[in-house]
Amino acid sequence: MATPGGPRPGNAPPNYNPNALANNMQNLQINQQQSSNVGGTAHRPPNTSPFGQQPPPFTGSRPGPIPPGVFARGPMPPSNPAQTTLPPNMVPTRPTGPPPGSRPPPFASRPPPPGALPSPITGTAAPPNSGAGPRPGPFSFSPLTSGPSAPPQMSSHGQVSNGPPAFGPGMAQSGPRFPPAMGGMPRPSGGPPQSPPVLSSGPSSQPLQVRPSFGSPPAGVSSSIGQLAPPFSTPSQAPPFSAPSPAPPFSASPQNMPPPPGSSPFSPPVPGVLHSSGSPFGMQTWPPQQQQQQQVAPPPLIPGAMQKQQMFGMPPGQPPLPNQSMSLGQTGQSKIDPNQIPRLSTSSSVILHETRHDNQANPPPPATSEYIVKDTGNCSPRYIRCTINQIPCTVDLLSTSAMQLALLVQPLALPHPSEEPIQVVDFGESGPVRCSRCKGYINPFMKFIDQGRRFICNFCGFTDETPRDYHCNLGPDGRRRDADERPELCRGTVEFIASKEYMVREPMPAVFFFLIDVSMNAIQTGATAAACSAISQVISDLPEGPRTMVGIATFDSTIHFYNLKRALQQPLMLIVPDVQDVYTPLESDVIVQLAECRQHLEILLESIPTMFQNNRIADSAFGAAVKAAFLAMKNTGGKLLVFQSVLPSTGIGSLSAREADGRSNISAGEKEAHKLLQPVDKTLKTMAIEFAEYQVCVDLFITTQTYVDIASLSVVPKTTGGQVYYYYPFSALSDAAKLYNDLRWNVMRPQGFEAVMRVRCSQGIQVQEYSGNFCKRIPTDVDLPAIDCDKTIMVSLKHDDKLQEGSECAFQCALLYTTVYGQRRIRVSTLSLPCTNMLSNLFRSADLDTQFACILKQAANEIPSGPLAQVRDQATNACINILYSYRKFCATVSSSGQLILPEALKLLPLYTLALLKSNGLRTDGRIDDRSFWMNYVSPLPTPLVIPLVYPRMIAIHELDEKELELDDSIIPTSIPLSSEHISDDGIYLLENGQDCLIYVGASVQQNVLQQLFGISSVEEISNQFILEQYDNQLSKKLNAIVNEIRRQRCSYLRLKLCKKGDSSGMMFFSYMVEDKTPSGLSYVEYLIHIHRQIQSKMT
Ligand SMILES: [Zn+2]
């Protein structure tokens, strides 16, 4: 092309010069900044930091805030509840996919000769630099300045907020649904939005207004103070857990089958133990403490196991700890009874969990179990879990236990549909009550004294005056008389409406920018078409606020923006040729209100694969494209969704195929392999930090068939609060559905923007380190350009003082964020746990799932910094040290020939062994696979950690033998991961939250193959598999199971059909982690190894 950087022919002004375009673009950016500065950078007053004395999250670092007044928003959010909730049920009512009828593609295929393009691109639109004079501010033409976006609706007393819920009831409560993306793209069927559980009772007179954040629509709230009484204020009302369940979240099967009646994953619960749709791993029940005491039973067959003896930290008379012991002789396996080996237990009951009982913290159920939480003062374990549910008073006690003290924080976790919504509290202009010293937020554990006139902070111990309008007398029990009516005084989690002081600018709009690789490889593998199709369908699922904005760009060796302005008849392409020094067209042209450009966008997405179908440009300017898109989003922030198919090869941030270099030099490769898991240089990291400063979050969808250096690329999502999706080897046939569903959940799930998070602890404990996907500019806070319900942050803790036995230690996570509807909120979760001086209490209250999640995340963090063998040894040693401590100080068995495992941690060896055999720590994996694993693990929620290393396996062929009614307990009991359980005439499904392998034995009956897969012999199994539903019970049941697993995991799962004797079969058997492998021990051997290590430490 003569002018590779020019706009598409037809638009070039006379004497067009691409460099002039570039220069003008840069000038325009300079102008924008200046105009922004005229608008005034609202520096936060020094005393208004939402997080205490630290620098405010955005001050100063955000040049170019939007000029005040440009967004005509009142203090109240949009008033139309229909637009402000996001129930999935709304989706089917809107058209999906490309518009009907065939439209002429607006662009010719690329690369066209100059002047050869058809008329669509001609037209009156001038190139973005054509305006010579001073240009108005970037948003001055924006429809955001007008229209019904946010009429102020301040109620007369100013205390009632009538904004919409943060997330629609269906949205937050029902998890994802995964309609298929293939074929006819049937939309999920769903009923009308269901009312959220209504739990309010009689009138109440509390002055502060309260409403459920996920609950009832805001209409009418302002007029009826007191009608929204806190749901728990009158215990005589209907039981809190009796709310009807919403529509099943996952309602579409690949054949568009409606969910079978009664198959709702959350059928109406009844108090007590419920039947479940199958908890991920059944349940390892952890009953409340009282019951736990009753369950302390001596393990069978172990003579002398319960001898009484004085234990470290355990007073005489203390009941012995529950544990499991096995006779393990030095000689090995002969003495091991396979029935004694600790295994995952399965149970189909749902646990009802009250977070506090009798003014004491209740240890939570296992993260992998299905449970329903009633928040009675501590936050739900979905939001914060601690590795130990009692806090050691001293650092010495903690080190003796060899356990780690850490929190796993998931501040926006999806609640169970039967749980009460989080309540939103509005303190008006003064903002929430906080400790004036440490800035901790008011919570149920702050103690009011002096007739309520003062309160003592449970974090720093400081005594504050109660604000005059917050005063209330104390009752005979010493609590405030209004404590049960105020969520912030009786609930572990509340959401505060953020007052002005929590904003440095107007809350940002929801901005979604799609960036699509159209280089030769992406086009030829179908990745571009799959991405465009997925985006096109997802457009209708974007949060539909009036402030939702979208943009789109494509890239190969150059970057192509599209002007989506309504005034233009067809989208106009604007090319950015300079991939070293990137600029961007005017953002007001390329990021447009969704409502304004929906049609343009759909036409464009339909045309892109055709436009570029003959593209022969193999180079990819990934870094430059991401940077250019960022520049377009800089003024608002938002989500940048990148679809990338090849190794970035040109422009800033280009990479090389260093994996191949490593392979060709074996000796160096062995020693230096871990360096391939580090980013190659700091270019992308530096860019990512800048993105984070401007609240731009990058998600990366890698649809590739080659090495793309995920270790380098993933720095961008990791630093900006995003994530990596990985489709390798990408198949347009079998991966398109997953790509679509991943993207759909990405934009639909509960999420927030421009967030800052901090965890506070009581005196004596402090945060040592945060780990996860975020950017950190000051030690105490993490910056999250975006955060969603799936993101978890590990917070490791350390002692800085002694704690008092008998006191409680509190942790509080405060997340300041903007909802997708532009409301500023502070979600505050508080967890208060007892302190103990007794080692036995630590083991008794250890949380296996959380502890293992921490071990796994730490291992992932270690992988890039040292040889793999070292990381593997560290994981095993962590396990050994914990069990050794228990054996030495707590167990009461005298025989050294026995392996004693604390009951709460009895599966730790199994999980650790599984970790050693995982994609991340096994020695034979691909570099990109390991990099992806590390990235996947980094923000992984606790409930997904166990299945990642120890997947769930079930027998499919046996489904036929059981009753074929599609009842509540959809998912059958899982099978241990050992090949001795795999028979040749069986079919097995194995899933780990990401992938779902279906293994077909060599001698499966033909009619079963026909029923399930429509094939007549195992030989017909193909590499590319799409699960279809046939008209028979077995097939329906398999589909129902897969759909239920998808719902539980919030993941569509990559399906693969496996058979014996080829690579797919080997992949399946590589998950049999209890087997002995050439490079790994069997489960029994590993137990013996652990036991010997403990014995040698004992002597
Ligand atoms: Zn304080």
Coordinates of C-alpha atoms in Angstrom, one line a residue, residues 320-796:
P320 CA -7.9 -35.6 72.2
L321 CA -7.8 -34.2 68.7
P322 CA -9.6 -36.0 66.0
N323 CA -7.1 -37.5 63.7
Q324 CA -6.5 -40.3 61.3
S325 CA -3.6 -42.7 61.8
M326 CA -2.3 -45.5 59.6
S327 CA 0.1 -48.2 60.2
L328 CA 3.0 -47.5 57.9
G329 CA 5.9 -49.7 58.3
Q330 CA 9.4 -49.0 57.1
T331 CA 9.0 -51.8 54.7
G332 CA 6.4 -50.1 52.8
Q333 CA 3.1 -51.0 51.4
S334 CA 2.3 -54.3 52.9
K335 CA 0.9 -52.8 56.0
I336 CA -1.3 -50.3 54.4
D337 CA -5.0 -51.0 54.3
P338 CA -6.3 -49.2 51.2
N339 CA -9.5 -48.5 53.1
Q340 CA -7.6 -46.5 55.6
I341 CA -6.2 -44.0 53.1
P342 CA -7.8 -40.7 53.5
R343 CA -10.0 -39.8 50.6
L344 CA -12.5 -37.2 49.6
S345 CA -15.8 -38.1 51.0
T346 CA -18.9 -37.5 49.0
S347 CA -22.1 -36.2 50.2
S348 CA -25.0 -34.5 48.5
S349 CA -26.2 -32.4 51.3
V350 CA -26.2 -28.6 51.5
I351 CA -24.8 -27.2 54.7
L352 CA -26.5 -24.3 56.4
H353 CA -23.9 -22.1 57.9
E354 CA -24.4 -19.4 60.5
T355 CA -21.2 -17.3 60.6
R356 CA -21.5 -16.7 64.3
H357 CA -23.3 -18.6 67.0
D358 CA -23.6 -17.7 70.7
N359 CA -21.3 -14.8 70.0
Q360 CA -18.6 -17.1 68.7
A361 CA -17.2 -17.5 65.3
N362 CA -18.4 -20.6 63.6
P363 CA -15.8 -22.4 61.5
P364 CA -16.9 -22.4 57.9
P365 CA -17.8 -25.4 55.8
P366 CA -15.2 -26.6 53.4
A367 CA -14.8 -24.3 50.4
T368 CA -15.5 -27.1 48.1
S369 CA -18.9 -28.0 49.7
E370 CA -22.2 -26.5 48.8
Y371 CA -23.4 -24.3 51.6
I372 CA -25.9 -21.5 52.4
V373 CA -24.7 -18.8 54.6
K374 CA -26.6 -16.8 57.1
D375 CA -24.5 -13.7 58.0
T376 CA -24.9 -13.4 61.8
G377 CA -22.0 -11.0 62.4
N378 CA -19.0 -12.4 60.6
C379 CA -18.8 -12.2 56.8
S380 CA -19.6 -15.2 54.7
P381 CA -16.6 -17.5 54.1
R382 CA -17.2 -16.7 50.4
Y383 CA -15.8 -13.3 50.9
I384 CA -13.0 -14.0 53.4
R385 CA -11.6 -17.4 54.5
C386 CA -8.7 -17.7 56.9
T387 CA -6.2 -20.6 56.8
I388 CA -6.8 -21.2 60.5
N389 CA -10.1 -20.3 62.2
Q390 CA -8.4 -19.5 65.4
I391 CA -5.6 -17.0 65.5
P392 CA -2.4 -18.0 67.2
C393 CA -1.5 -15.5 70.0
T394 CA 2.2 -15.5 69.2
V395 CA 4.4 -15.9 66.2
D396 CA 6.1 -18.7 68.0
L397 CA 3.0 -20.8 68.2
L398 CA 2.3 -20.1 64.5
S399 CA 5.8 -21.2 63.5
T400 CA 5.6 -24.3 65.6
S401 CA 2.5 -25.3 63.8
A402 CA 4.3 -24.8 60.5
M403 CA 1.0 -23.6 59.1
Q404 CA 0.7 -20.3 57.4
L405 CA -1.6 -17.6 58.4
A406 CA -3.3 -16.0 55.4
L407 CA -6.7 -14.8 54.2
L408 CA -8.2 -15.6 50.8
V409 CA -10.4 -12.6 50.0
Q410 CA -13.0 -12.7 47.2
P411 CA -14.8 -9.5 47.8
L412 CA -17.5 -9.8 45.1
A413 CA -18.0 -13.6 45.3
L414 CA -21.3 -14.9 43.9
P415 CA -23.6 -15.7 46.8
H416 CA -25.8 -18.8 46.9
P417 CA -29.2 -18.0 45.4
S418 CA -30.8 -18.8 48.7
E419 CA -28.7 -16.4 50.7
E420 CA -29.8 -13.0 51.7
P421 CA -28.6 -10.1 49.6
I422 CA -26.0 -7.8 51.0
Q423 CA -27.6 -4.7 52.4
V424 CA -26.6 -1.3 51.2
V425 CA -26.3 1.4 53.8
D426 CA -26.3 5.1 53.1
F427 CA -24.8 7.4 55.6
G428 CA -25.5 10.4 53.4
E429 CA -22.9 13.1 52.8
S430 CA -21.0 12.3 55.9
G431 CA -20.1 8.8 54.6
P432 CA -19.9 5.7 56.8
V433 CA -18.8 5.9 60.4
R434 CA -15.1 5.1 60.7
C435 CA -12.4 5.0 63.3
S436 CA -10.7 8.3 63.2
R437 CA -7.3 6.7 63.8
C438 CA -7.0 3.6 61.6
K439 CA -10.0 4.4 59.4
G440 CA -11.5 1.0 60.0
Y441 CA -15.2 0.9 59.1
I442 CA -18.0 0.6 61.6
N443 CA -18.7 -3.1 62.1
P444 CA -20.5 -5.4 64.6
F445 CA -17.3 -5.7 66.7
M446 CA -16.8 -2.0 67.5
K447 CA -17.8 -1.7 71.1
F448 CA -20.0 1.2 72.1
I449 CA -19.4 2.5 75.7
D450 CA -20.4 5.4 77.8
Q451 CA -24.1 5.1 77.0
G452 CA -23.3 4.9 73.4
R453 CA -21.5 8.2 73.3
R454 CA -18.2 6.7 72.4
F455 CA -17.0 3.6 70.6
I456 CA -13.8 1.5 70.7
C457 CA -12.3 0.4 67.5
N458 CA -11.7 -3.3 67.2
F459 CA -8.7 -2.8 65.0
C460 CA -6.5 -0.2 66.7
G461 CA -8.3 0.1 70.1
F462 CA -8.8 3.8 69.7
T463 CA -11.8 5.4 71.4
D464 CA -13.9 7.7 69.2
E465 CA -16.8 10.0 69.9
T466 CA -20.0 8.7 68.3
P467 CA -21.2 11.1 65.7
R468 CA -24.1 13.0 67.1
D469 CA -26.6 11.8 64.6
Y470 CA -25.4 8.2 65.0
H471 CA -25.9 8.1 68.7
C472 CA -28.1 5.4 70.3
N473 CA -28.4 4.2 73.9
L474 CA -27.2 0.9 75.0
G475 CA -29.4 -2.0 76.1
P476 CA -29.0 -4.2 79.1
D477 CA -26.8 -6.5 77.2
G478 CA -24.4 -3.6 76.5
R479 CA -25.2 -3.5 72.8
R480 CA -26.8 -0.6 71.1
R481 CA -30.5 -0.9 71.2
D482 CA -30.6 -0.5 67.4
A483 CA -27.8 -3.0 66.7
D484 CA -30.1 -5.5 65.1
E485 CA -31.8 -3.0 62.9
R486 CA -28.6 -1.7 61.5
P487 CA -26.8 -4.0 59.0
E488 CA -23.4 -2.4 59.7
L489 CA -23.8 -3.4 63.4
C490 CA -25.1 -6.9 62.9
R491 CA -23.8 -8.1 59.6
G492 CA -20.4 -9.2 58.6
T493 CA -20.8 -7.7 55.1
V494 CA -22.4 -4.5 54.1
E495 CA -22.1 -2.1 51.2
F496 CA -21.9 1.6 51.9
I497 CA -22.9 4.2 49.4
A498 CA -19.7 6.2 48.9
S499 CA -20.0 9.8 49.5
K500 CA -18.2 12.5 47.5
E501 CA -15.0 12.2 49.5
Y502 CA -14.5 8.7 48.0
M503 CA -14.4 10.1 44.5
V504 CA -11.7 12.0 42.7
R505 CA -14.0 12.2 39.6
E506 CA -17.4 11.2 38.6
P507 CA -17.7 7.4 38.7
M508 CA -16.5 6.1 35.3
P509 CA -18.9 4.7 32.8
A510 CA -18.7 1.0 31.8
V511 CA -16.4 0.9 28.8
F512 CA -15.8 -2.2 26.8
F513 CA -13.2 -2.1 24.0
F514 CA -12.6 -5.1 21.8
L515 CA -9.3 -5.5 20.1
I516 CA -9.1 -8.3 17.5
D517 CA -6.1 -9.9 15.8
V518 CA -6.7 -10.1 12.0
S519 CA -3.2 -11.2 11.0
M520 CA -3.0 -14.1 8.5
N521 CA -2.9 -16.8 11.1
A522 CA -5.8 -15.6 13.1
I523 CA -7.9 -15.3 9.9
Q524 CA -6.9 -18.7 8.6
T525 CA -7.5 -20.6 11.8
G526 CA -10.9 -19.1 12.1
A527 CA -9.9 -17.3 15.3
T528 CA -10.9 -13.9 14.0
A529 CA -14.3 -15.1 12.9
A530 CA -14.9 -16.9 16.2
A531 CA -13.9 -13.7 18.1
C532 CA -16.2 -11.5 15.9
S533 CA -19.1 -13.9 16.3
A534 CA -18.6 -14.1 20.1
I535 CA -18.4 -10.3 20.4
S536 CA -21.4 -9.8 18.2
Q537 CA -23.5 -12.1 20.4
V538 CA -22.2 -10.6 23.6
I539 CA -23.0 -7.1 22.6
S540 CA -26.6 -7.8 23.7
D541 CA -25.4 -9.0 27.0
L542 CA -23.4 -5.9 28.0
P543 CA -24.7 -4.1 31.0
E544 CA -27.3 -1.8 29.4
G545 CA -26.8 1.4 31.3
P546 CA -27.1 4.6 29.4
R547 CA -23.4 5.1 30.1
T548 CA -22.2 1.8 28.7
M549 CA -19.7 2.6 25.9
V550 CA -18.0 0.4 23.4
G551 CA -15.1 0.6 20.9
I552 CA -13.5 -1.8 18.5
A553 CA -10.2 -2.1 16.7
T554 CA -8.4 -4.7 14.7
F555 CA -4.7 -5.2 14.2
D556 CA -2.0 -7.1 12.3
S557 CA 1.2 -5.2 11.7
T558 CA -0.8 -2.0 11.9
I559 CA -3.7 -1.0 14.0
H560 CA -7.2 -0.2 12.6
F561 CA -9.7 1.8 14.5
Y562 CA -13.3 2.2 13.5
N563 CA -15.4 5.3 13.8
L564 CA -18.7 4.1 15.1
K565 CA -20.5 7.5 15.2
R566 CA -24.1 7.4 14.3
A567 CA -23.8 10.2 11.8
L568 CA -21.7 8.0 9.6
Q569 CA -23.5 5.7 7.3
Q570 CA -20.9 3.1 7.7
P571 CA -18.1 2.6 10.1
L572 CA -15.0 4.4 9.0
M573 CA -11.6 2.7 9.4
L574 CA -8.7 4.7 10.7
I575 CA -5.3 3.2 10.4
V576 CA -2.5 3.7 12.9
P577 CA 0.7 2.7 11.1
D578 CA 3.3 3.6 13.6
V579 CA 3.7 0.6 15.9
Q580 CA 6.7 2.0 17.7
D581 CA 5.4 5.3 18.8
V582 CA 1.7 4.7 19.1
Y583 CA -1.1 7.2 19.0
T584 CA -4.8 6.9 18.7
P585 CA -7.6 8.5 16.9
L586 CA -9.9 10.7 18.9
E587 CA -11.6 8.7 21.6
S588 CA -14.8 10.4 21.2
D589 CA -15.0 8.9 17.7
V590 CA -13.9 5.4 18.5
I591 CA -15.5 4.8 21.8
V592 CA -19.2 5.4 21.5
Q593 CA -22.3 4.9 23.6
L594 CA -23.5 1.4 23.0
A595 CA -27.1 2.5 22.4
E596 CA -25.8 4.7 19.7
C597 CA -23.7 2.3 17.7
R598 CA -25.2 -1.1 18.3
Q599 CA -26.1 -1.6 14.7
H600 CA -22.9 -0.2 13.3
L601 CA -21.1 -2.6 15.6
E602 CA -23.0 -5.6 14.5
I603 CA -22.4 -4.8 10.8
L604 CA -18.8 -4.2 11.4
L605 CA -18.3 -7.5 13.3
E606 CA -20.0 -9.4 10.6
S607 CA -17.7 -7.8 8.0
I608 CA -14.3 -8.1 9.7
P609 CA -13.6 -11.7 8.8
T610 CA -14.5 -11.0 5.1
M611 CA -12.6 -7.7 5.0
F612 CA -9.4 -9.4 6.0
Q613 CA -10.0 -12.8 4.5
N614 CA -7.1 -12.5 2.1
N615 CA -4.8 -10.9 4.6
R616 CA -1.2 -12.1 4.1
I617 CA 0.3 -10.0 6.9
A618 CA 1.6 -12.5 9.4
D619 CA 3.1 -10.0 11.8
S620 CA 1.3 -9.0 14.9
A621 CA 1.7 -5.6 16.6
F622 CA 0.1 -6.8 19.8
G623 CA 1.9 -4.4 22.2
A624 CA 1.3 -1.4 20.0
A625 CA -2.4 -2.3 19.5
V626 CA -3.0 -2.7 23.2
K627 CA -1.2 0.6 23.8
A628 CA -3.2 2.4 21.1
A629 CA -6.5 1.1 22.5
F630 CA -5.4 2.1 25.9
L631 CA -4.8 5.7 24.7
A632 CA -8.3 5.7 23.3
M633 CA -9.7 4.6 26.7
K634 CA -7.4 6.7 28.8
N635 CA -9.9 9.4 29.8
T636 CA -12.5 7.0 31.1
G637 CA -10.8 3.7 31.9
G638 CA -12.6 0.5 31.2
K639 CA -12.2 -3.1 30.0
L640 CA -10.0 -3.9 27.1
L641 CA -10.7 -7.4 25.7
V642 CA -7.9 -8.6 23.4
F643 CA -8.2 -11.5 21.0
Q644 CA -4.7 -12.6 20.1
S645 CA -3.6 -15.5 18.0
V646 CA 0.1 -15.4 17.4
L647 CA 3.4 -14.4 19.0
P648 CA 3.6 -10.6 18.8
S649 CA 6.4 -10.0 16.3
T650 CA 6.5 -6.3 15.5
G651 CA 6.3 -2.9 17.2
I652 CA 6.6 -2.1 20.9
G653 CA 6.6 -5.1 23.1
S654 CA 7.3 -7.6 20.3
L655 CA 8.6 -11.0 21.4
S656 CA 10.7 -13.8 20.1
A657 CA 10.2 -17.6 20.1
R658 CA 12.6 -18.0 23.0
E659 CA 11.1 -21.3 24.0
A660 CA 12.6 -22.8 20.8
D661 CA 15.9 -21.3 21.7
G662 CA 15.8 -22.9 25.1
R663 CA 15.0 -26.3 23.6
S664 CA 17.9 -26.2 21.2
N665 CA 20.3 -25.6 24.0
I666 CA 19.4 -28.5 26.3
S667 CA 22.0 -28.0 29.0
A668 CA 21.1 -24.4 29.4
G669 CA 17.5 -25.2 29.0
E670 CA 17.4 -27.5 32.0
K671 CA 19.1 -25.0 34.2
E672 CA 17.5 -21.9 32.9
A673 CA 14.1 -23.2 32.1
H674 CA 12.4 -21.2 34.7
K675 CA 13.6 -18.0 33.1
L676 CA 11.2 -18.8 30.2
L677 CA 8.5 -18.3 32.7
Q678 CA 9.5 -14.8 33.5
P679 CA 8.6 -11.9 31.3
V680 CA 11.3 -11.4 28.7
D681 CA 11.7 -7.7 29.6
K682 CA 9.9 -4.9 31.3
T683 CA 8.3 -3.3 28.3
L684 CA 4.9 -4.8 28.8
K685 CA 5.0 -4.4 32.6
T686 CA 5.7 -0.7 32.3
M687 CA 2.8 -0.4 29.9
A688 CA 0.5 -2.3 32.2
I689 CA 1.3 -0.2 35.2
E690 CA 0.3 2.9 33.2
F691 CA -2.9 1.1 32.1
A692 CA -3.7 0.4 35.7
E693 CA -3.2 4.0 36.7
Y694 CA -5.8 5.0 34.2
Q695 CA -8.2 2.2 35.3
V696 CA -7.9 0.2 32.2
C697 CA -8.2 -3.6 32.7
V698 CA -7.0 -6.0 30.0
D699 CA -8.3 -9.5 29.5
L700 CA -6.5 -11.6 27.0
F701 CA -8.2 -14.3 24.9
I702 CA -5.4 -16.4 23.4
T703 CA -6.7 -18.5 20.5
T704 CA -3.5 -20.0 19.1
Q705 CA -1.8 -23.0 17.7
T706 CA 1.7 -22.0 18.6
Y707 CA 3.9 -20.7 21.3
V708 CA 2.9 -17.1 22.1
D709 CA 5.1 -16.5 25.2
I710 CA 2.3 -16.3 27.8
A711 CA 4.9 -15.5 30.4
S712 CA 5.5 -12.1 28.8
L713 CA 2.0 -11.4 27.6
S714 CA 0.2 -12.3 30.8
V715 CA 1.9 -9.5 32.7
V716 CA -0.6 -7.1 31.2
P717 CA -3.8 -8.8 32.5
K718 CA -2.1 -9.7 35.8
T719 CA -1.1 -6.1 36.5
T720 CA -4.5 -4.6 35.5
G721 CA -6.8 -6.9 37.3
G722 CA -7.7 -8.9 34.2
Q723 CA -7.1 -12.6 33.3
V724 CA -5.8 -14.8 30.5
Y725 CA -8.0 -17.2 28.6
Y726 CA -6.2 -19.9 26.7
Y727 CA -7.4 -22.0 23.8
Y728 CA -4.6 -24.2 22.7
P729 CA -4.6 -25.7 20.2
F730 CA -7.3 -23.5 19.0
S731 CA -10.1 -25.2 17.0
A732 CA -12.7 -23.0 15.3
L733 CA -15.0 -26.0 15.5
S734 CA -14.9 -27.0 19.1
D735 CA -13.6 -23.9 20.8
A736 CA -16.0 -21.2 19.4
A737 CA -18.7 -22.1 21.9
K738 CA -16.3 -21.8 24.8
L739 CA -14.9 -18.6 23.6
Y740 CA -18.3 -17.1 23.4
N741 CA -19.4 -18.3 26.8
D742 CA -16.1 -17.2 28.4
L743 CA -16.6 -13.7 26.9
R744 CA -20.2 -13.6 27.9
W745 CA -19.5 -14.5 31.5
N746 CA -16.7 -12.0 31.4
V747 CA -19.0 -9.1 30.7
M748 CA -22.1 -10.3 32.5
R749 CA -20.7 -11.4 35.8
P750 CA -21.0 -9.1 38.8
Q751 CA -18.0 -6.8 38.6
G752 CA -16.8 -3.3 39.4
F753 CA -14.3 -0.8 38.1
E754 CA -11.7 1.6 39.4
A755 CA -11.4 -0.3 42.6
V756 CA -9.1 -0.1 45.6
M757 CA -8.9 -2.7 48.2
R758 CA -7.3 -2.8 51.7
V759 CA -7.4 -5.4 54.4
R760 CA -7.1 -4.2 58.0
C761 CA -6.3 -6.4 61.0
S762 CA -6.5 -6.0 64.7
Q763 CA -3.5 -4.9 66.6
G764 CA -0.9 -7.7 66.8
I765 CA -1.4 -8.9 63.2
Q766 CA -0.7 -7.1 60.0
V767 CA -0.8 -7.7 56.3
Q768 CA 2.5 -9.0 55.0
E769 CA 1.7 -9.3 51.4
Y770 CA -1.1 -9.3 48.8
S771 CA -1.0 -11.7 45.9
G772 CA -3.2 -11.9 42.9
N773 CA -4.0 -9.9 39.8
F774 CA -3.7 -6.2 40.6
C775 CA -1.4 -3.3 40.6
K776 CA 0.2 -2.1 43.8
R777 CA 1.6 1.4 44.1
I778 CA 1.5 1.8 47.9
P779 CA 2.2 -1.0 50.3
T780 CA -1.2 -1.0 52.0
D781 CA -3.6 -1.0 49.1
V782 CA -4.1 -2.9 45.9
D783 CA -5.4 -1.1 42.8
L784 CA -7.9 -3.0 40.8
P785 CA -8.9 -1.3 37.5
A786 CA -11.5 -4.0 37.4
I787 CA -12.6 -6.7 39.8
D788 CA -15.3 -9.4 39.4
C789 CA -16.9 -12.1 41.3
D790 CA -14.3 -14.7 40.3
K791 CA -11.2 -12.8 41.5
T792 CA -9.5 -13.8 44.7
I793 CA -6.6 -12.1 46.4
M794 CA -4.4 -13.9 48.8
V795 CA -3.4 -11.9 51.8
S796 CA -0.6 -13.3 53.9

